[in-house]
């Protein structure tokens, strides 16, 4: 059996990018279908970063999905960078008039799914064999299977929001697509524990044993990470080993007061920088992880997905409301200009804070000097603050 329908925008991928775009389009009366490879429960079982730039908070407000985020999100006006026992407090608001909001990506995605269900908009889950056709013509269409039914969706535009492992990007002909990639020789082992956070700001720690991060989700829910070799697996790390590693990497003041407890989630994330150029091909527009990946140092993954959604939503709005397609034609160029600046910042912060297996004594001295300069220099702190809270769109 085949069903056939027409929408204005077909969105491939029901992660934060696809769902946010869908909600924003709904506010201007543009109908969109979301096609998701997994189930809603599966998508909501993934634990990801949790620091939101103001630009993303504004998008959630525009989408009408920011109520819980405003109630439960924690405003942060600064962060701490440490090396050994030295702490550098970076007060964002001294340098740039914007805070960040700590709110888990999983919760943000849940809010978007709830809102989407409320509007009655169609989401197809468990989709397989997704293909995109005629994307350089006026009448593109997407085909897929879901629960034994074949679907054909005719549309004006396709938003490829299907993450790094999605199919959309592959529809840009290889001869016209350039991919830039850097894979780091380590990962982040992260745990979630029902314990009070060790500090009221996030702590990014450089230590002789490697990087660590102290983050949080609430007054009694903490998120911690330690750098591990790319070859390590979660079963090599019981909770005790994790807590000992964390204690060794953060300043003594925090190691002494750290409250530990059983982990309720534990996983390893590899670190990668990746950009696909261009981010558009005919009627196909890539958003978020489908087009680029950053290492999590600085929490830019979700926020950069959000800036793509901002540019694409504004361009689609201008197209549908004002009949002006100029911004759509420039989407890739506009989005990539910001993407590369964020790639630079995430790579810089990763290089500043991690131990690299190939690092020489010279490299370590340079890293130390960079940290000392940051500790002493207001312009260096301002640069970090401006990038961390989010570059303008
Ligand atoms: N068809 C339909 N859906 C697909 C397909 C496909 N062929 N391939 C992947 N997907 C789905 C995935 O199951 C996932 O739910 O697309 C979604 C992509 O979501 P994310 O990977 O979360 O990417 P994105 O929405 O761009 O969000 C970016 O979220 O994943 C984090 O680190 C990422 O923080 C970043 C942000
Ligand atoms: C998180 O809370 O999970 C988090 C915070 C900051 C980062 C990365 C992850 O840079």
Coordinates of N, CA and C and ligand atoms in Angstrom, one line a residue, residues 12-17 35-38 43 46 48 105 127 130 161-163 166-167 287-289 301-302 305, ligand 1:
X12 N 13.2 15.8 7.4 CA 13.8 14.5 7.6 C 14.5 14.6 9.0
X13 N 14.1 13.8 10.0 CA 14.7 13.8 11.3 C 13.9 14.5 12.3
X14 N 13.6 13.8 13.4 CA 12.9 14.4 14.5 C 13.7 14.6 15.7
X15 N 14.9 15.1 15.5 CA 15.8 15.6 16.7 C 15.4 17.1 16.9
X16 N 16.2 17.7 17.7 CA 15.9 19.1 18.0 C 15.8 20.0 16.8
X17 N 16.7 19.9 15.8 CA 16.6 20.7 14.6 C 15.3 20.6 13.9
X35 N 9.7 13.2 9.5 CA 10.0 11.8 9.3 C 11.1 11.4 10.2
X36 N 10.9 10.5 11.2 CA 11.9 10.1 12.2 C 12.2 8.6 12.1
X37 N 13.5 8.3 12.0 CA 13.9 6.9 11.9 C 13.6 6.0 13.1
X38 N 13.6 6.7 14.3 CA 13.5 5.9 15.6 C 12.1 6.2 16.1
X43 N 14.3 8.6 20.9 CA 15.0 9.9 20.7 C 15.1 10.6 22.1
X46 N 18.1 9.7 24.7 CA 19.5 10.2 24.4 C 19.8 11.4 25.3
X48 N 22.1 14.4 26.0 CA 23.1 15.3 25.3 C 23.4 16.5 26.2
X105 N 19.1 19.1 26.8 CA 18.6 19.0 25.4 C 17.5 18.0 25.3
X127 N 10.6 5.3 10.4 CA 10.7 5.3 8.9 C 12.0 4.7 8.4
X130 N 14.4 6.0 3.4 CA 14.1 7.4 3.0 C 14.9 7.7 1.7
X161 N 17.3 17.3 8.4 CA 17.7 17.5 9.8 C 18.0 16.2 10.5
X162 N 18.6 15.2 9.7 CA 18.7 13.9 10.1 C 20.0 13.5 10.7
X163 N 20.7 14.5 11.3 CA 21.9 14.1 12.0 C 23.1 13.7 11.2
X166 N 22.6 10.6 9.0 CA 21.4 10.7 8.1 C 21.7 10.5 6.6
X167 N 20.6 10.5 5.8 CA 20.7 10.2 4.4 C 20.7 11.5 3.6
X287 N 20.4 21.1 8.1 CA 20.4 21.8 9.4 C 21.0 20.9 10.4
X288 N 21.8 21.5 11.3 CA 22.3 20.8 12.5 C 23.3 19.8 12.2
X289 N 23.3 18.7 12.9 CA 24.3 17.6 12.8 C 24.4 17.0 11.4
X301 N 27.0 22.2 19.9 CA 26.3 21.4 19.0 C 24.8 21.8 18.8
X302 N 24.1 21.8 19.8 CA 22.6 22.1 19.8 C 22.5 23.6 19.4
X305 N 23.0 24.0 15.7 CA 21.8 23.5 15.0 C 20.7 24.6 15.0
Ligands
LIG1 N1 15.4 9.2 8.3 C1 14.7 9.8 9.3 N2 15.3 10.2 10.4 C2 16.6 10.0 10.6 C3 17.4 9.4 9.6 C4 16.7 9.0 8.4 N3 17.4 8.4 7.4 N4 18.7 9.3 10.0 C5 18.7 9.8 11.2 N5 17.5 10.3 11.6 C6 17.0 10.9 12.8 C7 17.8 10.5 14.0 O1 17.2 9.3 14.6 C8 17.6 11.6 15.0 O2 16.5 11.5 15.8 O3 17.4 12.3 12.7 C9 17.5 12.8 14.1 C10 18.7 13.8 14.1 O4 18.8 14.3 15.4 P1 20.2 14.7 16.1 O5 21.2 13.7 15.7 O6 19.9 15.0 17.5 O7 20.6 16.1 15.2 P2 19.9 17.5 15.3 O8 18.5 17.5 15.4 O9 20.6 18.3 14.2 O10 20.4 18.1 16.7 C11 21.7 18.7 16.9 O11 21.5 17.5 18.9 O12 22.2 15.4 18.4 C12 22.6 16.5 19.1 O13 24.9 16.7 19.2 C13 23.8 17.1 18.6 O14 23.6 18.8 20.0 C14 23.5 18.5 18.7 C15 22.0 18.6 18.3

